[in-house]
PDB file of N, CA and C in Angstrom:
ATOM      1  N   ALA A   1     114.166  24.349-113.295  1.00 53.00           N
ATOM      2  CA  ALA A   1     113.158  25.333-113.596  1.00 53.00           C
ATOM      3  C   ALA A   1     113.542  26.171-114.801  1.00 53.00           C
ATOM      4  N   ARG A   2     114.830  26.476-114.930  1.00 59.00           N
ATOM      5  CA  ARG A   2     115.251  27.311-116.069  1.00 59.00           C
ATOM      6  C   ARG A   2     114.976  26.638-117.394  1.00 59.00           C
ATOM      7  N   THR A   3     115.211  25.332-117.476  1.00 61.00           N
ATOM      8  CA  THR A   3     115.032  24.637-118.755  1.00 61.00           C
ATOM      9  C   THR A   3     113.577  24.354-119.071  1.00 61.00           C
ATOM     10  N   THR A   4     112.696  24.399-118.070  1.00 62.00           N
ATOM     11  CA  THR A   4     111.288  24.107-118.312  1.00 62.00           C
ATOM     12  C   THR A   4     110.413  25.344-118.324  1.00 62.00           C
ATOM     13  N   GLY A   5     111.002  26.513-118.097  1.00 63.00           N
ATOM     14  CA  GLY A   5     110.235  27.745-118.127  1.00 63.00           C
ATOM     15  C   GLY A   5     109.418  27.986-116.874  1.00 63.00           C
ATOM     16  N   THR A   6     109.804  27.386-115.747  1.00 59.00           N
ATOM     17  CA  THR A   6     109.021  27.534-114.519  1.00 59.00           C
ATOM     18  C   THR A   6     109.753  28.328-113.445  1.00 59.00           C
ATOM     19  N   VAL A   7     110.737  29.124-113.827  1.00 63.00           N
ATOM     20  CA  VAL A   7     111.448  29.950-112.852  1.00 63.00           C
ATOM     21  C   VAL A   7     110.459  30.887-112.178  1.00 63.00           C
ATOM     22  N   GLY A   8     110.484  30.925-110.845  1.00 62.00           N
ATOM     23  CA  GLY A   8     109.587  31.806-110.104  1.00 62.00           C
ATOM     24  C   GLY A   8     108.232  31.213-109.794  1.00 62.00           C
ATOM     25  N   PHE A   9     107.976  29.993-110.228  1.00 57.00           N
ATOM     26  CA  PHE A   9     106.701  29.342-109.959  1.00 57.00           C
ATOM     27  C   PHE A   9     106.913  28.216-108.958  1.00 57.00           C
ATOM     28  N   GLU A  10     106.648  28.474-107.686  1.00 58.00           N
ATOM     29  CA  GLU A  10     106.829  27.469-106.656  1.00 58.00           C
ATOM     30  C   GLU A  10     105.832  26.324-106.782  1.00 58.00           C
ATOM     31  N   GLU A  11     104.819  26.485-107.614  1.00 70.00           N
ATOM     32  CA  GLU A  11     103.805  25.459-107.786  1.00 70.00           C
ATOM     33  C   GLU A  11     104.295  24.292-108.629  1.00 70.00           C
ATOM     34  N   SER A  12     105.447  24.421-109.281  1.00 74.00           N
ATOM     35  CA  SER A  12     105.996  23.362-110.117  1.00 74.00           C
ATOM     36  C   SER A  12     107.308  22.882-109.511  1.00 74.00           C
ATOM     37  N   PHE A  13     107.382  21.585-109.235  1.00 79.00           N
ATOM     38  CA  PHE A  13     108.624  21.043-108.685  1.00 79.00           C
ATOM     39  C   PHE A  13     108.695  19.547-108.943  1.00 79.00           C
ATOM     40  N   ALA A  14     109.892  19.010-108.839  1.00 84.00           N
ATOM     41  CA  ALA A  14     110.134  17.576-109.009  1.00 84.00           C
ATOM     42  C   ALA A  14     110.602  17.006-107.685  1.00 84.00           C
ATOM     43  N   VAL A  15     110.206  15.777-107.429  1.00 87.00           N
ATOM     44  CA  VAL A  15     110.632  15.066-106.227  1.00 87.00           C
ATOM     45  C   VAL A  15     111.219  13.738-106.662  1.00 87.00           C
ATOM     46  N   ARG A  16     112.367  13.398-106.100  1.00 90.00           N
ATOM     47  CA  ARG A  16     112.988  12.102-106.372  1.00 90.00           C
ATOM     48  C   ARG A  16     112.801  11.187-105.182  1.00 90.00           C
ATOM     49  N   PHE A  17     112.449   9.947-105.470  1.00 86.00           N
ATOM     50  CA  PHE A  17     112.282   8.919-104.462  1.00 86.00           C
ATOM     51  C   PHE A  17     113.295   7.822-104.745  1.00 86.00           C
ATOM     52  N   ARG A  18     113.728   7.117-103.725  1.00 89.00           N
ATOM     53  CA  ARG A  18     114.632   5.983-103.900  1.00 89.00           C
ATOM     54  C   ARG A  18     113.981   4.735-103.319  1.00 89.00           C
ATOM     55  N   GLY A  19     114.261   3.614-103.967  1.00 89.00           N
ATOM     56  CA  GLY A  19     113.733   2.337-103.504  1.00 89.00           C
ATOM     57  C   GLY A  19     114.749   1.240-103.721  1.00 89.00           C
ATOM     58  N   PRO A  20     114.520   0.076-103.125  1.00 89.00           N
ATOM     59  CA  PRO A  20     115.463  -1.022-103.248  1.00 89.00           C
ATOM     60  C   PRO A  20     115.497  -1.611-104.661  1.00 89.00           C
ATOM     61  N   VAL A  21     116.676  -2.021-105.085  1.00 87.00           N
ATOM     62  CA  VAL A  21     116.837  -2.622-106.419  1.00 87.00           C
ATOM     63  C   VAL A  21     116.028  -3.907-106.531  1.00 87.00           C
ATOM     64  N   GLY A  22     115.920  -4.655-105.446  1.00 86.00           N
ATOM     65  CA  GLY A  22     115.207  -5.929-105.461  1.00 86.00           C
ATOM     66  C   GLY A  22     113.699  -5.804-105.551  1.00 86.00           C
ATOM     67  N   LEU A  23     113.175  -4.600-105.469  1.00 87.00           N
ATOM     68  CA  LEU A  23     111.731  -4.379-105.518  1.00 87.00           C
ATOM     69  C   LEU A  23     111.418  -3.227-106.477  1.00 87.00           C
ATOM     70  N   PRO A  24     111.723  -3.399-107.771  1.00 89.00           N
ATOM     71  CA  PRO A  24     111.541  -2.290-108.714  1.00 89.00           C
ATOM     72  C   PRO A  24     110.064  -1.978-108.968  1.00 89.00           C
ATOM     73  N   LEU A  25     109.780  -0.699-109.193  1.00 89.00           N
ATOM     74  CA  LEU A  25     108.440  -0.251-109.546  1.00 89.00           C
ATOM     75  C   LEU A  25     108.421   0.115-111.023  1.00 89.00           C
ATOM     76  N   ARG A  26     107.341  -0.204-111.692  1.00 92.00           N
ATOM     77  CA  ARG A  26     107.180   0.203-113.087  1.00 92.00           C
ATOM     78  C   ARG A  26     106.670   1.636-113.122  1.00 92.00           C
ATOM     79  N   GLN A  27     106.854   2.283-114.258  1.00 94.00           N
ATOM     80  CA  GLN A  27     106.284   3.611-114.450  1.00 94.00           C
ATOM     81  C   GLN A  27     104.774   3.508-114.297  1.00 94.00           C
ATOM     82  N   GLY A  28     104.198   4.384-113.480  1.00 94.00           N
ATOM     83  CA  GLY A  28     102.761   4.340-113.299  1.00 94.00           C
ATOM     84  C   GLY A  28     102.316   5.154-112.100  1.00 94.00           C
ATOM     85  N   THR A  29     101.015   5.088-111.822  1.00 92.00           N
ATOM     86  CA  THR A  29     100.424   5.842-110.729  1.00 92.00           C
ATOM     87  C   THR A  29     100.385   4.983-109.473  1.00 92.00           C
ATOM     88  N   TYR A  30     100.873   5.563-108.373  1.00 90.00           N
ATOM     89  CA  TYR A  30     100.908   4.890-107.080  1.00 90.00           C
ATOM     90  C   TYR A  30     100.242   5.779-106.040  1.00 90.00           C
ATOM     91  N   THR A  31      99.654   5.161-105.028  1.00 90.00           N
ATOM     92  CA  THR A  31      99.039   5.912-103.946  1.00 90.00           C
ATOM     93  C   THR A  31     100.046   6.070-102.818  1.00 90.00           C
ATOM     94  N   LEU A  32     100.334   7.314-102.463  1.00 84.00           N
ATOM     95  CA  LEU A  32     101.198   7.600-101.330  1.00 84.00           C
ATOM     96  C   LEU A  32     100.316   8.013-100.161  1.00 84.00           C
ATOM     97  N   ARG A  33     100.700   7.589 -98.972  1.00 88.00           N
ATOM     98  CA  ARG A  33      99.937   7.951 -97.776  1.00 88.00           C
ATOM     99  C   ARG A  33     100.812   8.762 -96.835  1.00 88.00           C
ATOM    100  N   HIS A  34     100.262   9.864 -96.366  1.00 85.00           N
ATOM    101  CA  HIS A  34     100.976  10.753 -95.446  1.00 85.00           C
ATOM    102  C   HIS A  34     100.049  11.033 -94.277  1.00 85.00           C
ATOM    103  N   GLU A  35     100.574  11.005 -93.050  1.00 91.00           N
ATOM    104  CA  GLU A  35      99.696  11.157 -91.886  1.00 91.00           C
ATOM    105  C   GLU A  35      98.983  12.496 -91.831  1.00 91.00           C
ATOM    106  N   SER A  36      99.582  13.561 -92.369  1.00 86.00           N
ATOM    107  CA  SER A  36      98.925  14.869 -92.356  1.00 86.00           C
ATOM    108  C   SER A  36      98.180  15.172 -93.643  1.00 86.00           C
ATOM    109  N   LEU A  37      98.734  14.761 -94.781  1.00 76.00           N
ATOM    110  CA  LEU A  37      98.156  15.090 -96.080  1.00 76.00           C
ATOM    111  C   LEU A  37      97.127  14.075 -96.561  1.00 76.00           C
ATOM    112  N   GLY A  38      97.128  12.890 -95.975  1.00 87.00           N
ATOM    113  CA  GLY A  38      96.210  11.846 -96.422  1.00 87.00           C
ATOM    114  C   GLY A  38      96.775  11.096 -97.614  1.00 87.00           C
ATOM    115  N   GLU A  39      95.893  10.607 -98.482  1.00 89.00           N
ATOM    116  CA  GLU A  39      96.308   9.846 -99.653  1.00 89.00           C
ATOM    117  C   GLU A  39      96.477  10.764-100.859  1.00 89.00           C
ATOM    118  N   LEU A  40      97.482  10.445-101.665  1.00 82.00           N
ATOM    119  CA  LEU A  40      97.786  11.243-102.838  1.00 82.00           C
ATOM    120  C   LEU A  40      98.209  10.321-103.969  1.00 82.00           C
ATOM    121  N   ALA A  41      97.568  10.424-105.125  1.00 85.00           N
ATOM    122  CA  ALA A  41      97.950   9.641-106.292  1.00 85.00           C
ATOM    123  C   ALA A  41      99.114  10.341-106.976  1.00 85.00           C
ATOM    124  N   VAL A  42     100.204   9.608-107.196  1.00 86.00           N
ATOM    125  CA  VAL A  42     101.415  10.183-107.771  1.00 86.00           C
ATOM    126  C   VAL A  42     101.885   9.295-108.923  1.00 86.00           C
ATOM    127  N   PHE A  43     102.224   9.923-110.054  1.00 89.00           N
ATOM    128  CA  PHE A  43     102.752   9.194-111.207  1.00 89.00           C
ATOM    129  C   PHE A  43     104.273   9.166-111.083  1.00 89.00           C
ATOM    130  N   LEU A  44     104.839   7.973-110.874  1.00 90.00           N
ATOM    131  CA  LEU A  44     106.284   7.811-110.718  1.00 90.00           C
ATOM    132  C   LEU A  44     106.913   7.282-111.996  1.00 90.00           C
ATOM    133  N   VAL A  45     108.102   7.791-112.296  1.00 92.00           N
ATOM    134  CA  VAL A  45     108.854   7.370-113.475  1.00 92.00           C
ATOM    135  C   VAL A  45     110.246   6.948-113.017  1.00 92.00           C
ATOM    136  N   PRO A  46     110.690   5.728-113.370  1.00 91.00           N
ATOM    137  CA  PRO A  46     112.064   5.345-113.046  1.00 91.00           C
ATOM    138  C   PRO A  46     113.025   6.244-113.832  1.00 91.00           C
ATOM    139  N   VAL A  47     114.031   6.818-113.150  1.00 89.00           N
ATOM    140  CA  VAL A  47     114.926   7.747-113.837  1.00 89.00           C
ATOM    141  C   VAL A  47     116.389   7.340-113.800  1.00 89.00           C
ATOM    142  N   GLU A  48     116.807   6.531-112.835  1.00 83.00           N
ATOM    143  CA  GLU A  48     118.190   6.079-112.811  1.00 83.00           C
ATOM    144  C   GLU A  48     118.314   4.876-111.900  1.00 83.00           C
ATOM    145  N   ARG A  49     119.408   4.163-112.078  1.00 75.00           N
ATOM    146  CA  ARG A  49     119.655   2.987-111.259  1.00 75.00           C
ATOM    147  C   ARG A  49     121.050   3.070-110.668  1.00 75.00           C
ATOM    148  N   PRO A  50     121.195   3.791-109.553  1.00 69.00           N
ATOM    149  CA  PRO A  50     122.487   3.793-108.873  1.00 69.00           C
ATOM    150  C   PRO A  50     122.810   2.386-108.371  1.00 69.00           C
ATOM    151  N   SER A  51     123.931   2.208-107.746  1.00 74.00           N
ATOM    152  CA  SER A  51     124.406   0.877-107.393  1.00 74.00           C
ATOM    153  C   SER A  51     123.467   0.063-106.514  1.00 74.00           C
ATOM    154  N   ARG A  52     122.955   0.613-105.425  1.00 80.00           N
ATOM    155  CA  ARG A  52     122.155  -0.184-104.497  1.00 80.00           C
ATOM    156  C   ARG A  52     120.699   0.241-104.380  1.00 80.00           C
ATOM    157  N   THR A  53     120.311   1.275-105.108  1.00 86.00           N
ATOM    158  CA  THR A  53     118.927   1.746-105.059  1.00 86.00           C
ATOM    159  C   THR A  53     118.447   2.098-106.456  1.00 86.00           C
ATOM    160  N   LEU A  54     117.142   2.203-106.599  1.00 91.00           N
ATOM    161  CA  LEU A  54     116.525   2.707-107.827  1.00 91.00           C
ATOM    162  C   LEU A  54     115.999   4.100-107.523  1.00 91.00           C
ATOM    163  N   ALA A  55     116.041   4.988-108.500  1.00 91.00           N
ATOM    164  CA  ALA A  55     115.534   6.347-108.319  1.00 91.00           C
ATOM    165  C   ALA A  55     114.296   6.540-109.191  1.00 91.00           C
ATOM    166  N   TYR A  56     113.302   7.198-108.614  1.00 92.00           N
ATOM    167  CA  TYR A  56     112.057   7.519-109.306  1.00 92.00           C
ATOM    168  C   TYR A  56     111.817   9.012-109.170  1.00 92.00           C
ATOM    169  N   GLU A  57     111.109   9.573-110.146  1.00 92.00           N
ATOM    170  CA  GLU A  57     110.826  11.004-110.102  1.00 92.00           C
ATOM    171  C   GLU A  57     109.342  11.244-110.323  1.00 92.00           C
ATOM    172  N   ALA A  58     108.810  12.217-109.608  1.00 90.00           N
ATOM    173  CA  ALA A  58     107.432  12.670-109.789  1.00 90.00           C
ATOM    174  C   ALA A  58     107.472  14.173-109.987  1.00 90.00           C
ATOM    175  N   ILE A  59     106.721  14.672-110.942  1.00 84.00           N
ATOM    176  CA  ILE A  59     106.618  16.102-111.223  1.00 84.00           C
ATOM    177  C   ILE A  59     105.282  16.595-110.696  1.00 84.00           C
ATOM    178  N   PHE A  60     105.314  17.692-109.957  1.00 80.00           N
ATOM    179  CA  PHE A  60     104.099  18.275-109.390  1.00 80.00           C
ATOM    180  C   PHE A  60     103.884  19.639-110.035  1.00 80.00           C
ATOM    181  N   ASN A  61     102.691  19.881-110.541  1.00 72.00           N
ATOM    182  CA  ASN A  61     102.302  21.167-111.116  1.00 72.00           C
ATOM    183  C   ASN A  61     100.980  21.564-110.487  1.00 72.00           C
ATOM    184  N   ARG A  62     100.992  22.647-109.735  1.00 66.00           N
ATOM    185  CA  ARG A  62      99.773  23.131-109.117  1.00 66.00           C
ATOM    186  C   ARG A  62      99.331  24.391-109.822  1.00 66.00           C
ATOM    187  N   GLN A  63      98.125  24.378-110.357  1.00 60.00           N
ATOM    188  CA  GLN A  63      97.617  25.545-111.055  1.00 60.00           C
ATOM    189  C   GLN A  63      97.122  26.581-110.061  1.00 60.00           C
ATOM    190  N   THR A  64      97.405  27.829-110.358  1.00 58.00           N
ATOM    191  CA  THR A  64      96.916  28.907-109.514  1.00 58.00           C
ATOM    192  C   THR A  64      95.779  29.618-110.209  1.00 58.00           C
ATOM    193  N   ALA A  65      94.926  30.230-109.421  1.00 52.00           N
ATOM    194  CA  ALA A  65      93.747  30.914-109.984  1.00 52.00           C
ATOM    195  C   ALA A  65      94.141  32.203-110.660  1.00 52.00           C
TER     196      ALA A  65
END
């Protein structure tokens, strides 16, 4: 948050996801399904490749009124 100027804004955050190396995802928009939240379109970006998993990141920015 300090480097992006979003200190104090809970509406902006990053989430990292991990997946198997044998099933890599390309950068793009994917539909995530959650039993309480329903469906959500999320833009995932591959960010690192640790030894046995791939890491992806999604940035969330919620505008406030």
